[in-house]
């Protein structure tokens, strides 16, 4: 895409902003059948982007755009004053050139004329014409650049236009220091070290070049960074031309509508002139592609003529055939409209157009924003330098070959992963300053660490992946059933209806937590057996070593939530050591589907759906202390554990479980299964209260008495507190003791009732 705004800015600054700027066009691309003869032209300063329309047309049809650096005219005899000293670097020792350049004062402008080639300018004033060549030769001798670039009427390529000798590429303005004053004659003599005439001939000595020279970080470090900045890939020529033609067509349509509304169709001469301009838009300039087709131009002419009073236009087809043609019709038409007050619509690459598109954009995902990386997304300031901001940091990371595919977001761990070479690993703190330094040297010297961190987050989040889900996608079940019997086959458990159901539900639940993070899975498998039996090793094999943990922190702290990130199965060991209070915490912890916490140094609370399941291990037979929460635990006594067999068949176990999940299988017991199978196993592990036998005997006696009298058996907490074996005084019972009695009553199947403010307990199957 041509960039007339940059061209105008460069020419205005380098030419001083007043007077005349002389230009020349020379053939770059003979295949476009351009006239090989150079064309000279001049523009009044200051130059506006729209003043370059004719040069744009010539550039499109294969001509290179050049400017005469010095002031006065196109020939040596016409030059009245040098505007700048300059060099043309086109060698293959960039590092050595940069080292020599760093010995010079800062330049005013750096232009990339083509890949690997640079023009460097130092503006000057007060330099006599007679001294110019000597100063140029001295500068060339010190920097080792093209020896021929010392004549007064030298022309150089204008940035913002295409260089087309080989592959079409944009001539880029890499650096423009508009705040730097022009160098005086004495300053120029000091750094250029002119080579003066000696015995009728000039001697031009080149310095010895060092092949392994490296660029230092000297006073020109900010400029050198632009030299090292790799050129961005431009879209191919047809795309460049098609985009510009679409914009030209939009401008022409807008300009014709404006002229019609302004009354230009009412004047016959104006009406005929606009018609000639439109007809010229169908011809192009010296072989360039026309801006309009014949039909498009005639349709616009009809619309424009509709504003003529009383049908003054007459037979439009006849008039159109006989009207004259202005070969520069497009530029002439747009200039005519601008003089009348018309403003062109925003260019697709302008900041105003970007804002308009942004306001109309309905996408709201980080992925969508991170993928919006293209040539026109680099935000620059008025001097053409990249602005130090997050958007530009995202742009650099998204376009550079070394980083555009180097970040991804792990949905299991919640971490950004980085691939500096060929291996993925978690992003480390030490990576941030390295990447920050690279961005500072290549594009934005003042980029902050915070911007780099946020840019990495955006780029990573645009490439999300889930390691376990991707692994599951590659599983193929061989059709052999294993899921129902895996606890018996590999862990040595009894082979019965209960263990078959527990094994099936647990594996499907593991699948569900990955496929549906945060789904209800408030049950915990408990493996019972002696120490050293291999219970923990079996769980580690089941989850995979990278996704298993047996080091969970205090479950009542946020550290427990942090420790669950990146895990698929977490072991809670030695359940028998839990107190009653700890059992309450465990019940609540197992029931949670979402982790909410604020990470260390984080500002906002994080809400993460659980992706892991829990399993417990113990070597004792009674460990459940909370009767109300016992249903959450699925105890299984293990025997001889076959770790090798479990590891061998692990993939097939999960392949079958995935098949069952995708077939709609559930991963929780039904009410009937809970009552018939699970409650028996859970009750056998319950750690009974020593008072329970006394309360149970008391309730049996009271039930017999009530039945003999034909009454409903009703008891209160106070009644139970005074029974034989407990023998508490009602007036001295504490809240803790009352709760203890209530827990025993509930465990024995008694429920609370209330009548006229009185509270009592009855057997669960009693009628009132």
XYZ file of C-alpha atoms in Angstrom:
768
model
C 0.000 0.000 0.000
C 1.396 3.390 -1.021
C 1.890 5.876 1.791
C 1.521 9.466 0.462
C 1.286 10.870 3.991
C 4.794 9.660 4.815
C 6.087 10.910 1.460
C 4.639 14.392 2.042
C 5.991 14.540 5.602
C 9.481 13.528 4.490
C 9.642 15.942 1.559
C 8.291 18.874 3.597
C 10.791 18.348 6.386
C 13.845 17.708 4.233
C 12.992 20.557 1.826
C 12.436 23.113 4.562
C 8.652 23.413 4.152
C 8.758 26.374 1.737
C 9.688 27.002 -1.897
C 9.806 24.304 -4.568
C 10.533 20.581 -4.331
C 11.821 19.054 -7.579
C 10.977 15.442 -8.402
C 11.800 12.937 -11.107
C 10.240 9.645 -12.186
C 12.367 6.895 -13.720
C 11.305 3.488 -15.029
C 11.581 0.684 -12.444
C 9.392 -1.970 -14.039
C 9.734 -2.213 -17.864
C 7.090 -4.971 -17.944
C 4.447 -2.319 -17.223
C 5.294 -0.634 -20.552
C 6.124 2.721 -19.010
C 7.794 5.366 -21.122
C 11.545 4.892 -20.415
C 12.174 8.637 -20.601
C 12.407 10.271 -17.182
C 9.806 12.842 -16.251
C 10.614 15.945 -14.254
C 8.100 17.790 -12.114
C 7.977 20.256 -9.251
C 5.617 20.789 -6.331
C 4.983 23.876 -4.243
C 5.845 23.406 -0.585
C 4.283 22.506 1.771
C 3.109 19.347 -0.013
C -0.196 17.691 0.879
C -0.797 13.948 0.400
C -3.402 14.655 -2.280
C -0.787 16.624 -4.243
C 0.948 13.317 -4.923
C -1.933 11.665 -6.798
C -0.204 11.942 -10.175
C 2.995 10.490 -8.754
C 0.978 7.639 -7.243
C -0.493 6.880 -10.660
C 2.952 6.850 -12.258
C 4.331 4.668 -9.452
C 1.530 2.167 -10.065
C 2.394 1.881 -13.728
C 6.026 1.005 -13.007
C 7.934 4.249 -12.376
C 10.190 4.898 -9.405
C 9.688 8.233 -7.588
C 12.807 10.296 -6.814
C 13.464 13.765 -5.394
C 16.305 16.178 -6.061
C 17.913 16.563 -2.664
C 19.430 19.975 -3.173
C 17.555 23.217 -3.798
C 17.228 24.975 -7.139
C 16.493 22.705 -10.086
C 17.150 19.474 -11.960
C 20.668 20.279 -13.251
C 23.963 21.042 -11.490
C 23.987 24.596 -12.879
C 20.551 25.195 -11.326
C 21.410 24.100 -7.765
C 21.437 27.157 -5.510
C 22.011 25.612 -2.073
C 22.681 22.144 -0.587
C 19.878 20.954 1.694
C 21.624 17.923 3.192
C 24.660 15.698 3.197
C 23.759 12.093 2.507
C 25.129 8.632 1.849
C 23.769 5.556 0.046
C 24.650 2.285 1.782
C 24.158 -0.818 -0.383
C 26.944 -3.102 0.825
C 26.915 -6.428 2.666
C 28.696 -5.373 5.887
C 25.868 -3.701 7.785
C 27.503 -4.225 11.166
C 30.696 -2.472 10.078
C 28.722 0.377 8.541
C 26.747 0.824 11.761
C 29.941 0.954 13.770
C 31.300 3.721 11.543
C 27.968 5.539 11.551
C 28.032 5.681 15.331
C 31.075 7.971 15.123
C 28.918 10.565 13.324
C 26.420 13.046 14.749
C 22.794 11.813 14.753
C 21.238 11.884 11.255
C 17.956 13.609 10.476
C 16.497 10.834 8.361
C 17.059 7.183 7.497
C 15.277 5.624 4.514
C 15.197 1.965 3.506
C 15.297 2.210 -0.285
C 15.065 -1.591 -0.700
C 15.902 -4.621 1.358
C 19.339 -4.161 2.927
C 19.906 -0.690 1.422
C 19.783 2.603 3.304
C 19.878 6.335 2.584
C 21.094 8.461 5.509
C 20.612 12.257 5.580
C 22.140 15.073 7.634
C 20.303 18.371 6.984
C 22.588 21.365 6.612
C 22.429 25.108 6.036
C 24.988 27.690 4.982
C 27.017 25.167 2.984
C 28.373 26.768 -0.205
C 27.741 24.964 -3.470
C 31.491 24.974 -4.108
C 32.220 22.921 -0.959
C 29.411 20.376 -1.309
C 31.229 17.696 -3.296
C 34.282 17.819 -1.020
C 32.076 17.379 2.050
C 30.209 14.507 0.400
C 33.454 12.763 -0.586
C 34.798 13.112 2.955
C 31.623 11.610 4.403
C 31.684 8.749 1.884
C 35.345 8.038 2.642
C 34.637 7.700 6.366
C 31.487 5.571 6.031
C 32.539 3.406 3.088
C 29.384 3.958 1.046
C 28.643 4.400 -2.684
C 31.440 6.590 -4.130
C 29.283 8.092 -6.881
C 26.812 9.837 -4.545
C 28.458 13.261 -4.416
C 27.055 15.221 -7.373
C 24.916 18.319 -6.778
C 21.739 17.295 -8.695
C 21.633 13.799 -7.130
C 18.178 12.223 -6.933
C 17.170 9.752 -4.179
C 14.080 7.589 -3.726
C 11.098 9.074 -1.925
C 9.731 6.973 0.972
C 6.083 5.978 0.733
C 6.325 4.787 -2.898
C 7.152 1.377 -4.341
C 10.589 0.233 -5.490
C 9.840 -2.210 -8.337
C 13.111 -3.187 -9.981
C 12.764 -6.697 -8.610
C 9.924 -7.644 -6.250
C 7.673 -4.714 -5.403
C 8.506 -3.341 -1.950
C 7.730 -0.131 -0.172
C 10.471 2.457 0.304
C 10.234 2.944 4.073
C 11.010 5.913 6.285
C 12.802 4.284 9.222
C 13.785 7.410 11.150
C 12.929 11.125 11.039
C 14.201 13.500 13.728
C 12.191 16.660 13.183
C 13.460 18.239 16.413
C 17.113 18.117 15.420
C 18.422 21.474 14.018
C 20.238 21.492 10.687
C 24.026 21.309 10.912
C 26.039 24.477 10.218
C 28.952 24.695 7.754
C 31.486 24.439 10.573
C 29.737 21.398 12.032
C 29.619 19.737 8.624
C 33.312 20.371 8.094
C 34.055 18.874 11.526
C 32.317 15.524 10.957
C 32.447 15.173 7.149
C 36.194 15.959 6.931
C 36.070 17.162 3.325
C 38.543 15.858 0.774
C 39.852 18.978 -0.959
C 41.192 19.175 -4.530
C 44.887 18.430 -4.744
C 46.890 19.159 -7.893
C 43.843 19.161 -10.088
C 42.426 15.852 -8.875
C 40.475 14.614 -5.881
C 41.624 11.658 -3.831
C 38.918 9.477 -2.335
C 40.276 7.074 0.227
C 38.046 4.327 1.571
C 38.579 3.126 5.146
C 39.490 -0.512 5.669
C 36.299 -2.447 6.383
C 36.148 -5.026 9.176
C 33.993 -8.011 8.302
C 33.266 -8.948 11.921
C 32.524 -5.454 13.209
C 29.567 -5.162 15.555
C 27.288 -2.196 16.126
C 27.950 -0.483 19.470
C 25.312 1.041 21.676
C 26.533 4.602 21.200
C 24.824 7.941 20.747
C 23.012 6.691 17.642
C 21.683 3.523 19.294
C 18.066 4.529 18.695
C 18.756 5.060 14.985
C 20.769 1.850 14.694
C 17.820 -0.060 16.109
C 15.831 0.990 13.065
C 18.585 -0.274 10.770
C 18.409 -3.698 12.388
C 14.620 -3.797 12.198
C 13.675 -6.565 9.784
C 11.444 -5.400 6.944
C 7.814 -6.488 7.207
C 6.409 -8.572 4.366
C 4.239 -6.470 2.068
C 1.234 -7.970 0.353
C 1.827 -8.897 -3.295
C 1.375 -6.257 -6.008
C -2.177 -7.314 -7.074
C -3.388 -6.868 -3.488
C -1.718 -3.468 -3.213
C -3.275 -2.322 -6.480
C -6.741 -3.732 -5.741
C -6.920 -2.027 -2.337
C -5.832 1.326 -3.744
C -8.269 1.066 -6.670
C -11.141 0.420 -4.262
C -10.206 3.527 -2.302
C -9.820 5.615 -5.499
C -13.276 4.511 -6.651
C -14.737 5.501 -3.289
C -13.069 8.933 -3.499
C -14.340 9.553 -7.040
C -17.921 8.616 -6.118
C -17.802 10.877 -3.058
C -16.276 13.791 -5.008
C -18.884 13.596 -7.819
C -21.730 13.573 -5.293
C -20.212 16.598 -3.531
C -19.799 18.570 -6.786
C -23.380 17.779 -7.798
C -24.732 18.982 -4.459
C -22.550 22.104 -4.690
C -24.232 23.034 -7.990
C -21.384 22.334 -10.418
C -23.776 20.525 -12.772
C -25.778 23.713 -13.246
C -22.942 25.400 -15.119
C -22.475 23.936 -18.601
C -18.689 24.350 -18.630
C -18.328 22.791 -15.191
C -20.706 19.985 -16.152
C -18.714 19.210 -19.292
C -15.376 19.416 -17.425
C -16.513 16.937 -14.790
C -17.686 14.642 -17.590
C -14.268 14.834 -19.239
C -12.635 14.075 -15.891
C -14.856 11.035 -15.397
C -14.096 9.804 -18.879
C -10.411 10.240 -18.140
C -10.831 7.975 -15.100
C -11.474 5.101 -17.547
C -8.183 5.561 -19.379
C -5.536 5.589 -16.642
C -2.113 7.178 -16.937
C 0.549 5.726 -19.241
C -0.688 2.161 -18.999
C -1.752 2.248 -15.342
C -4.930 0.401 -14.433
C -7.953 2.740 -14.833
C -9.764 3.903 -11.720
C -13.220 3.243 -13.246
C -14.718 1.005 -15.884
C -16.657 2.627 -18.748
C -19.964 1.632 -17.150
C -18.983 2.943 -13.708
C -17.875 6.273 -15.155
C -21.046 6.653 -17.278
C -23.288 5.786 -14.297
C -21.600 8.505 -12.228
C -21.982 10.927 -15.142
C -25.730 10.156 -15.237
C -26.019 10.776 -11.496
C -24.096 14.025 -11.768
C -26.184 15.170 -14.741
C -29.377 14.588 -12.762
C -28.564 17.772 -10.861
C -28.592 19.845 -14.079
C -31.708 22.120 -14.275
C -34.498 21.327 -16.796
C -32.636 18.395 -18.313
C -29.963 20.697 -19.706
C -27.722 17.737 -20.180
C -29.894 16.490 -23.063
C -29.128 13.076 -24.599
C -26.577 11.772 -22.101
C -25.339 8.863 -24.168
C -24.708 11.173 -27.133
C -23.001 13.751 -24.935
C -20.888 11.037 -23.290
C -19.655 9.691 -26.624
C -18.668 13.137 -27.853
C -17.289 14.644 -24.682
C -13.548 15.216 -24.433
C -11.230 13.106 -22.273
C -8.811 14.387 -19.636
C -6.080 11.745 -19.356
C -5.367 12.951 -15.829
C -9.091 12.843 -15.069
C -8.887 11.154 -11.641
C -6.407 13.616 -10.163
C -8.057 16.589 -11.859
C -11.500 15.565 -10.584
C -10.354 15.117 -6.998
C -8.357 18.355 -6.989
C -11.412 20.207 -8.364
C -13.547 18.791 -5.556
C -10.967 19.668 -2.903
C -10.818 23.257 -4.099
C -14.589 23.380 -3.675
C -14.319 22.203 -0.055
C -14.625 18.437 -0.417
C -12.755 16.231 2.051
C -11.778 12.721 0.959
C -13.116 9.776 2.980
C -10.641 8.322 5.490
C -8.089 6.004 3.993
C -8.394 2.374 5.212
C -5.019 2.785 6.937
C -5.820 6.100 8.649
C -6.314 6.300 12.392
C -9.820 7.701 11.938
C -10.843 4.723 9.825
C -9.384 2.344 12.380
C -11.419 4.038 15.116
C -14.583 3.744 13.049
C -13.985 0.036 12.511
C -13.179 -0.474 16.178
C -16.429 1.164 17.300
C -18.409 -1.074 14.953
C -16.546 -4.231 15.972
C -18.791 -6.606 17.909
C -16.128 -9.189 18.773
C -15.217 -9.154 22.453
C -12.811 -12.016 22.946
C -9.124 -11.802 23.702
C -8.480 -14.307 20.906
C -10.173 -12.040 18.339
C -8.204 -9.001 19.487
C -4.899 -10.838 19.556
C -5.354 -12.074 15.977
C -5.880 -8.523 14.622
C -2.243 -8.182 13.573
C -1.522 -6.794 10.113
C 0.679 -4.275 8.364
C -1.536 -1.350 9.340
C -1.699 -2.117 13.053
C 1.602 -0.459 13.997
C 0.701 2.800 15.748
C 3.121 5.624 15.002
C 3.496 9.187 16.229
C 3.691 12.329 14.107
C 7.308 11.581 13.309
C 6.612 8.099 12.024
C 8.169 6.362 15.035
C 6.373 3.455 16.711
C 4.489 4.587 19.806
C 5.493 2.811 23.000
C 2.268 1.031 23.909
C 0.707 -2.388 24.471
C -0.827 -2.528 20.965
C 2.581 -2.131 19.322
C 4.142 -4.687 21.654
C 1.435 -7.172 20.598
C 2.123 -6.226 16.961
C 5.853 -6.912 17.261
C 5.380 -10.249 19.025
C 2.748 -11.273 16.493
C 4.783 -10.401 13.371
C 8.362 -11.323 14.219
C 9.354 -14.784 13.009
C 11.043 -15.611 16.308
C 7.966 -14.856 18.445
C 4.775 -15.059 16.361
C 4.277 -18.760 17.213
C 6.291 -18.808 20.433
C 3.514 -18.343 23.022
C 0.486 -20.402 23.990
C -1.958 -20.617 26.903
C -2.316 -23.892 28.795
C -5.982 -24.189 29.805
C -5.176 -26.826 32.419
C -2.417 -24.994 34.279
C -3.567 -21.455 33.483
C 0.015 -20.594 32.505
C 1.609 -19.035 29.447
C 4.090 -21.360 27.777
C 7.059 -20.200 25.725
C 9.044 -21.861 22.941
C 12.291 -19.908 22.468
C 13.799 -22.777 20.487
C 12.088 -26.088 19.700
C 10.778 -27.092 23.130
C 7.786 -25.692 24.964
C 8.222 -24.742 28.622
C 6.439 -22.481 31.138
C 7.287 -18.809 30.699
C 9.894 -17.810 33.290
C 10.493 -14.447 34.954
C 13.930 -14.355 33.334
C 12.335 -14.457 29.866
C 10.576 -11.100 30.304
C 13.648 -8.803 30.410
C 15.225 -10.712 27.519
C 12.143 -10.132 25.351
C 11.876 -6.541 26.591
C 15.484 -5.882 25.580
C 14.876 -7.398 22.141
C 11.799 -5.199 21.526
C 13.670 -2.116 22.749
C 16.523 -2.743 20.347
C 14.350 -3.628 17.374
C 11.447 -1.183 17.536
C 10.564 0.658 20.768
C 13.486 1.786 22.953
C 11.214 2.803 25.843
C 8.883 -0.195 26.040
C 8.106 -1.055 29.670
C 8.230 -4.490 31.246
C 4.511 -4.299 32.064
C 3.662 -3.784 28.382
C 5.814 -6.758 27.406
C 4.161 -8.976 30.026
C 0.656 -7.992 28.910
C 1.563 -8.443 25.224
C 2.809 -11.958 25.946
C -0.456 -12.693 27.756
C -2.517 -11.489 24.794
C -0.470 -13.458 22.270
C -0.533 -16.574 24.429
C -4.257 -16.412 25.087
C -4.846 -16.272 21.348
C -3.336 -19.774 21.102
C -5.105 -21.830 23.762
C -4.671 -25.560 24.112
C -5.507 -28.256 26.672
C -2.888 -31.035 27.018
C -5.208 -33.696 28.462
C -8.071 -32.899 26.103
C -5.710 -33.124 23.133
C -4.400 -36.450 24.478
C -7.975 -37.738 24.798
C -8.703 -36.744 21.210
C -6.031 -39.195 20.087
C -7.300 -42.195 22.086
C -8.763 -45.194 20.236
C -10.619 -47.830 22.265
C -9.885 -51.411 21.204
C -13.383 -52.557 22.220
C -12.262 -54.722 25.188
C -14.267 -53.845 28.372
C -12.034 -52.923 31.313
C -13.676 -49.975 33.079
C -16.119 -51.984 35.244
C -13.455 -54.289 36.633
C -10.342 -52.125 36.824
C -10.408 -51.866 40.633
C -10.394 -55.670 40.855
C -8.002 -56.294 37.939
C -5.280 -53.788 38.792
C -5.844 -52.856 42.474
C -6.863 -56.241 43.853
C -10.261 -55.096 45.161
C -13.172 -57.499 45.546
C -15.124 -58.094 42.352
C -18.715 -57.200 43.222
C -21.483 -54.859 42.125
C -20.256 -52.052 44.387
C -16.609 -52.004 43.229
C -17.671 -52.336 39.595
C -19.939 -49.306 39.936
C -17.379 -47.220 41.847
C -14.640 -47.952 39.295
C -16.891 -47.054 36.385
C -18.247 -43.827 37.906
C -14.827 -42.573 39.008
C -13.164 -42.946 35.600
C -16.098 -41.361 33.748
C -16.013 -38.548 36.326
C -12.325 -37.937 35.531
C -13.233 -37.627 31.854
C -16.138 -35.285 32.653
C -13.988 -32.903 34.703
C -11.716 -32.344 31.689
C -14.467 -32.132 29.085
C -16.765 -30.021 31.299
C -14.614 -28.126 33.835
C -16.632 -27.353 36.956
C -19.190 -30.123 36.418
C -20.652 -31.781 39.513
C -18.242 -34.439 40.797
C -18.534 -34.114 44.586
C -17.381 -37.658 45.367
C -13.997 -38.992 46.376
C -12.577 -42.457 45.821
C -10.847 -43.794 48.971
C -8.319 -46.581 48.665
C -7.858 -48.573 51.871
C -4.852 -50.797 52.481
C -1.582 -51.163 54.355
C 1.248 -48.712 53.957
C 3.556 -49.541 51.051
C 0.843 -51.337 49.113
C 1.229 -48.930 46.175
C -2.009 -46.941 46.561
C -0.387 -43.575 45.811
C 1.656 -45.026 42.943
C -1.505 -46.402 41.355
C -3.207 -43.002 41.547
C -0.116 -41.328 40.008
C -0.162 -43.775 37.092
C -3.866 -43.201 36.596
C -3.511 -39.401 36.342
C -0.095 -39.277 34.682
C 2.964 -38.065 36.563
C 2.625 -34.486 35.296
C -0.987 -34.169 36.411
C -0.893 -35.885 39.820
C -0.230 -34.370 43.242
C -0.077 -35.803 46.745
C 1.068 -32.596 48.423
C -2.141 -30.609 48.852
C -1.828 -27.723 51.306
C -4.266 -26.852 54.076
C -7.642 -27.257 52.353
C -9.067 -24.233 54.180
C -6.480 -21.874 52.635
C -6.149 -20.323 49.178
C -2.911 -22.278 48.752
C -5.028 -25.395 48.247
C -6.822 -23.731 45.333
C -3.502 -22.661 43.818
C -2.119 -26.202 44.184
C -5.018 -27.655 42.187
C -4.047 -25.787 39.023
C -2.600 -28.103 36.422
C -3.666 -31.274 38.233
C -6.085 -33.974 37.115
C -6.054 -36.104 40.261
C -5.107 -35.029 43.788
C -4.492 -37.449 46.620
C -5.547 -36.613 50.179
C -3.564 -39.003 52.328
C -4.147 -40.422 55.819
C -7.791 -39.535 56.293
C -7.785 -41.146 59.739
C -5.727 -38.246 61.077
C -8.557 -35.822 60.438
C -10.390 -34.262 63.358
C -14.134 -33.624 63.395
C -13.535 -29.991 62.379
C -11.186 -31.091 59.625
C -13.834 -33.530 58.425
C -16.271 -30.619 58.069
C -13.704 -28.695 56.019
C -13.048 -31.764 53.885
C -16.760 -32.243 53.160
C -17.038 -28.635 51.996
C -13.813 -28.911 49.976
C -14.914 -32.051 48.141
C -18.266 -30.439 47.297
C -16.776 -27.381 45.577
C -16.979 -27.119 41.799
C -15.145 -23.788 41.444
C -11.990 -22.380 42.994
C -12.103 -18.705 43.958
C -8.974 -16.974 45.175
C -6.663 -14.053 44.514
C -3.272 -15.137 43.169
C -0.086 -13.838 44.822
C 0.542 -10.259 43.635
C -2.761 -10.393 41.727
C -5.263 -7.550 41.785
C -8.465 -9.421 40.990
C -10.079 -12.549 42.354
C -9.802 -15.573 40.079
C -12.732 -17.926 39.512
C -11.641 -21.231 37.975
C -13.922 -24.243 37.371
C -12.396 -27.405 38.793
C -10.737 -29.757 36.337
C -9.429 -32.265 38.850
C -10.901 -35.102 40.931
C -9.971 -36.161 44.465
C -8.913 -39.522 45.869
C -8.033 -40.454 49.440
C -5.794 -43.118 50.908
C -5.806 -44.623 54.402
C -4.548 -47.680 56.265
C -7.302 -47.825 58.900
C -10.802 -49.197 58.686
C -12.868 -46.455 60.386
C -12.265 -42.823 59.457
C -15.570 -41.170 58.538
C -16.634 -38.782 61.307
C -19.454 -36.759 59.730
C -22.554 -38.827 59.088
C -24.137 -36.137 56.896
C -21.173 -36.063 54.537
C -20.444 -39.764 54.283
C -22.189 -40.126 50.918
C -19.365 -38.181 49.262
C -16.819 -40.910 49.962
C -16.487 -44.144 47.964
C -14.330 -46.521 50.045
C -12.633 -49.517 48.419
C -10.340 -52.046 50.139
C -7.429 -52.858 47.836
C -5.256 -55.970 47.702
C -2.303 -56.768 45.467
C -1.780 -53.795 43.133
C -0.528 -54.483 39.606
C 1.239 -51.228 38.740
C 2.748 -52.533 35.498
C -0.612 -53.741 34.215
C -2.290 -50.455 35.157
C 0.374 -48.460 33.319
C 0.138 -50.771 30.298
C -3.659 -50.495 29.976
C -4.109 -46.909 31.185
C -4.809 -45.453 27.725
C -7.406 -48.141 27.002
C -9.131 -47.511 30.347
C -9.593 -43.850 29.509
C -10.436 -44.576 25.860
C -13.339 -46.736 27.067
C -14.351 -44.211 29.730
C -14.342 -41.469 27.071
C -16.540 -43.661 24.862
C -18.994 -44.133 27.746
C -19.003 -40.391 28.511
C -19.656 -39.507 24.880
C -22.461 -42.090 24.858
C -24.237 -40.201 27.652
C -23.190 -42.294 30.679
C -23.545 -40.592 34.107
C -20.791 -40.431 36.732
C -22.849 -40.367 39.951
C -24.883 -43.109 41.701
C -28.657 -43.111 41.519
C -30.673 -42.818 44.743
C -31.394 -46.536 44.665
C -27.721 -47.380 44.193
C -26.735 -45.007 47.002
C -29.101 -46.657 49.452
C -28.568 -50.282 48.392
C -24.798 -50.296 47.810
C -22.975 -47.185 48.911
C -24.540 -46.575 52.339
C -23.589 -50.061 53.566
C -19.937 -49.475 52.676
C -19.933 -45.943 54.086
C -21.557 -46.981 57.393
C -18.918 -49.657 57.866
C -16.225 -46.921 57.875
C -18.013 -44.595 60.231
C -16.126 -43.791 63.446
C -18.971 -44.114 65.965
C -19.412 -41.797 68.957
C -18.986 -43.626 72.323
C -22.389 -42.252 73.359
C -24.095 -43.839 70.370
C -24.670 -47.247 72.034
C -26.294 -45.581 75.060
C -28.532 -43.438 72.872
C -29.492 -46.395 70.676
C -30.460 -48.508 73.740
C -32.464 -45.602 75.166
C -34.355 -45.110 71.907
C -35.204 -48.814 71.682
C -36.660 -48.788 75.201
C -38.661 -45.625 74.559
C -39.979 -46.999 71.262
C -41.222 -50.208 72.970
C -42.993 -48.213 75.677
C -44.669 -45.904 73.140
C -45.729 -48.853 70.990
C -47.301 -50.612 73.979
C -49.309 -47.478 74.735
C -50.227 -46.998 71.083
C -48.432 -43.659 70.865
C -45.781 -42.136 68.635
C -42.352 -42.253 70.190
C -41.067 -38.729 70.701
C -37.796 -37.786 72.373
C -35.986 -34.527 73.026
C -32.305 -33.726 73.307
C -32.835 -33.159 77.029
C -34.374 -36.634 77.393
C -31.392 -38.233 75.692
C -28.891 -36.204 77.757
C -30.230 -37.729 80.982
C -30.343 -41.339 79.783
C -28.310 -44.099 81.362
C -24.670 -43.985 80.353
C -24.678 -40.249 79.499
C -26.220 -38.933 82.724
C -25.924 -35.178 82.012
C -27.752 -32.547 84.025
C -30.026 -30.652 81.653
C -29.175 -27.301 83.191
C -25.471 -27.924 82.636
C -25.406 -29.293 79.084
C -23.347 -27.259 76.623
C -24.002 -26.455 72.995
C -21.231 -28.848 71.978
C -22.880 -31.706 73.906
C -26.274 -30.892 72.429
C -24.857 -31.011 68.894
C -23.188 -34.309 69.680
C -26.531 -35.823 70.705
C -28.278 -34.381 67.632
C -25.614 -35.922 65.338
C -26.183 -39.336 66.950
C -29.973 -39.045 66.564
C -29.636 -38.113 62.887
C -27.223 -40.954 62.223
C -29.673 -43.422 63.816
C -32.414 -42.196 61.505
C -34.353 -39.811 63.729
C -35.608 -36.488 62.389
C -36.653 -33.269 64.078
C -40.284 -32.180 64.349
C -41.890 -29.084 65.858
C -45.379 -28.628 67.387
C -46.486 -25.353 68.959
C -42.923 -24.303 69.529
C -41.798 -27.623 71.024
C -38.969 -29.488 69.279
C -38.658 -33.246 69.388
C -37.344 -36.162 67.355
C -39.204 -39.117 65.826
C -38.113 -42.142 63.844
C -37.813 -41.274 60.151
C -40.513 -43.790 59.099
C -42.996 -42.676 61.803
C -46.327 -40.984 60.978
C -47.732 -37.975 62.752
